[in-house]
CSV table of C-alpha atoms in Angstrom, one decimal:
chain,number,residue,atom,x,y,z
A,1,UNK,CA,27.9,13.2,-4.3
A,2,UNK,CA,28.9,9.7,-6.2
A,3,UNK,CA,29.8,9.7,-10.1
A,4,UNK,CA,26.2,8.0,-11.0
A,5,UNK,CA,24.9,11.5,-9.4
A,6,UNK,CA,26.8,13.9,-11.0
A,7,UNK,CA,26.1,12.0,-14.4
A,8,UNK,CA,22.6,12.5,-13.9
A,9,UNK,CA,22.5,15.3,-13.0
A,10,UNK,CA,24.7,16.9,-16.2
A,11,UNK,CA,22.0,14.3,-17.7
A,12,UNK,CA,19.0,16.9,-16.3
A,13,UNK,CA,20.6,19.8,-17.7
A,14,UNK,CA,21.5,19.3,-20.7
A,15,UNK,CA,17.2,18.0,-21.2
A,16,UNK,CA,17.9,14.2,-22.3
A,17,UNK,CA,16.6,12.8,-19.4
A,18,UNK,CA,13.3,11.4,-20.0
A,19,UNK,CA,10.8,9.3,-18.8
A,20,UNK,CA,9.8,6.3,-20.3
A,21,UNK,CA,6.5,6.0,-21.0
A,22,UNK,CA,5.7,3.7,-18.4
A,23,UNK,CA,7.3,5.5,-16.2
A,24,UNK,CA,5.0,7.9,-16.9
A,25,UNK,CA,1.8,5.8,-16.4
A,26,UNK,CA,3.3,4.8,-13.2
A,27,UNK,CA,3.1,8.5,-12.3
A,28,UNK,CA,-0.5,8.7,-13.8
A,29,UNK,CA,-1.6,6.0,-11.8
A,30,UNK,CA,-0.6,7.9,-8.8
A,31,UNK,CA,-2.3,11.1,-9.9
A,32,UNK,CA,-5.0,9.3,-10.0
A,33,UNK,CA,-4.5,7.9,-6.2
A,34,UNK,CA,-4.8,10.8,-5.2
A,35,UNK,CA,-7.6,11.9,-7.0
A,36,UNK,CA,-9.8,9.1,-5.3
A,37,UNK,CA,-8.2,9.7,-1.7
A,38,UNK,CA,-9.9,13.0,-2.3
A,39,UNK,CA,-12.8,12.6,-2.6
A,40,UNK,CA,-12.7,10.9,0.9
A,41,UNK,CA,-10.7,14.1,2.7
A,42,UNK,CA,-12.3,17.3,3.6
A,43,UNK,CA,-12.0,19.3,0.8
A,44,UNK,CA,-13.9,23.0,1.3
A,45,UNK,CA,-16.6,24.8,3.6
A,46,UNK,CA,-19.8,25.0,2.5
A,47,UNK,CA,-20.7,28.7,1.8
A,48,UNK,CA,-23.6,29.5,3.7
A,49,UNK,CA,-24.7,32.7,5.7
A,50,UNK,CA,-25.2,31.5,8.2
A,51,UNK,CA,-23.2,31.2,11.9
A,52,UNK,CA,-22.2,27.6,11.4
A,53,UNK,CA,-20.4,26.0,7.6
A,54,UNK,CA,-20.2,22.6,7.1
A,55,UNK,CA,-16.6,20.8,5.8
A,56,UNK,CA,-17.4,19.1,2.5
A,57,UNK,CA,-16.0,16.1,1.5
A,58,UNK,CA,-14.3,15.5,-2.2
A,59,UNK,CA,-17.3,13.7,-3.1
A,60,UNK,CA,-20.0,16.1,-2.0
A,61,UNK,CA,-17.9,18.8,-4.3
A,62,UNK,CA,-17.1,16.8,-6.5
A,63,UNK,CA,-21.2,15.8,-7.2
A,64,UNK,CA,-22.2,19.5,-6.3
A,65,UNK,CA,-20.0,21.0,-8.1
A,66,UNK,CA,-21.5,21.8,-11.7
A,67,UNK,CA,-23.6,24.2,-10.0
A,68,UNK,CA,-20.5,26.5,-9.7
A,69,UNK,CA,-20.5,26.3,-13.4
A,70,UNK,CA,-23.7,28.7,-13.1
A,71,UNK,CA,-21.7,31.5,-11.6
A,72,UNK,CA,-18.8,31.6,-13.3
A,73,UNK,CA,-16.1,29.5,-11.4
A,74,UNK,CA,-15.0,26.5,-14.4
A,75,UNK,CA,-12.8,24.9,-12.0
A,76,UNK,CA,-15.4,21.7,-11.6
A,77,UNK,CA,-14.9,21.0,-15.8
A,78,UNK,CA,-11.0,20.5,-14.2
A,79,UNK,CA,-12.6,16.9,-13.5
A,80,UNK,CA,-13.6,16.4,-16.9
A,81,UNK,CA,-10.5,17.2,-18.7
A,82,UNK,CA,-8.8,15.3,-16.8
A,83,UNK,CA,-10.5,12.7,-17.1
A,84,UNK,CA,-10.5,12.6,-20.8
A,85,UNK,CA,-6.8,13.6,-20.8
A,86,UNK,CA,-5.5,10.6,-18.8
A,87,UNK,CA,-8.0,8.0,-20.8
A,88,UNK,CA,-6.5,9.3,-24.0
A,89,UNK,CA,-3.3,9.0,-22.5
A,90,UNK,CA,-3.7,5.1,-21.5
A,91,UNK,CA,-4.9,4.9,-25.3
A,92,UNK,CA,-2.0,6.7,-26.6
A,93,UNK,CA,-3.1,9.5,-27.5
A,94,UNK,CA,-0.5,12.0,-26.3
A,95,UNK,CA,-0.6,15.0,-27.7
A,96,UNK,CA,-4.2,15.2,-27.4
A,97,UNK,CA,-3.3,14.4,-23.6
A,98,UNK,CA,-0.5,16.7,-23.0
A,99,UNK,CA,-2.9,19.8,-24.7
A,100,UNK,CA,-5.6,18.4,-22.2
A,101,UNK,CA,-3.5,18.6,-19.4
A,102,UNK,CA,-2.5,22.0,-20.4
A,103,UNK,CA,-6.2,23.3,-19.8
A,104,UNK,CA,-6.7,21.1,-17.0
A,105,UNK,CA,-4.3,23.1,-15.2
A,106,UNK,CA,-5.9,26.6,-16.3
A,107,UNK,CA,-9.1,25.3,-15.3
A,108,UNK,CA,-7.8,23.8,-11.5
A,109,UNK,CA,-6.2,28.0,-11.2
A,110,UNK,CA,-10.0,29.2,-10.8
A,111,UNK,CA,-10.1,26.7,-8.0
A,112,UNK,CA,-8.6,29.7,-5.8
A,113,UNK,CA,-11.2,31.8,-6.2
A,114,UNK,CA,-13.4,29.8,-4.1
A,115,UNK,CA,-14.4,32.3,-0.8
A,116,UNK,CA,-14.5,29.9,1.9
A,117,UNK,CA,-11.6,27.9,3.4
A,118,UNK,CA,-10.3,25.3,1.9
A,119,UNK,CA,-8.4,21.7,4.0
A,120,UNK,CA,-6.5,19.0,2.9
A,121,UNK,CA,-8.7,17.5,0.3
A,122,UNK,CA,-8.6,20.5,-1.9
A,123,UNK,CA,-4.8,20.4,-1.9
A,124,UNK,CA,-4.7,16.9,-3.1
A,125,UNK,CA,-6.9,16.9,-6.2
A,126,UNK,CA,-5.1,20.0,-7.4
A,127,UNK,CA,-1.8,17.9,-7.2
A,128,UNK,CA,-3.9,15.1,-8.9
A,129,UNK,CA,-5.0,17.0,-11.7
A,130,UNK,CA,-1.9,19.4,-12.2
A,131,UNK,CA,0.4,15.6,-12.6
A,132,UNK,CA,-0.5,15.0,-16.1
A,133,UNK,CA,1.0,18.1,-16.8
A,134,UNK,CA,3.9,18.1,-15.0
A,135,UNK,CA,4.6,14.8,-16.0
A,136,UNK,CA,4.3,16.0,-19.5
A,137,UNK,CA,6.8,19.1,-19.1
A,138,UNK,CA,9.3,16.5,-17.6
A,139,UNK,CA,9.3,13.9,-20.6
A,140,UNK,CA,10.2,17.0,-22.3
A,141,UNK,CA,8.3,14.6,-25.7
A,142,UNK,CA,4.9,13.7,-26.9
A,143,UNK,CA,6.6,11.2,-29.2
A,144,UNK,CA,7.6,7.4,-27.9
A,145,UNK,CA,11.4,7.0,-28.0
A,146,UNK,CA,11.7,3.2,-29.8
A,147,UNK,CA,11.0,0.8,-27.3
A,148,UNK,CA,8.4,2.5,-25.1
């Protein structure tokens, strides 16, 4: 480990290393890309009582997920709060975006209550909707620094 790596670790330990808004936007774009990829990968098995269960791609889960709210599974609402939170972040409404990212992460936890098999698309979606909270926590601030 060279001197540069040691300095970086020390800065992280002291909490002085912060992500710039440009870096945060880049990571949020990765989140959006992961979300889009999750739409076209297998996500969940369809719940039915027959012997054959269909594997649903992410776009079908997104299209039909609002039905789960009838059965008190609000995880689908994480898509709405995630979208609004990202829009607010790109409009520089950082505090509102941060609070929505917390709500999104809490809503996404309910998705694990789904009693069927889960596939790669589900995990990609879950990472995508939780990245904004991770970015906000890693940035360790809500107000922009001068020059951001």
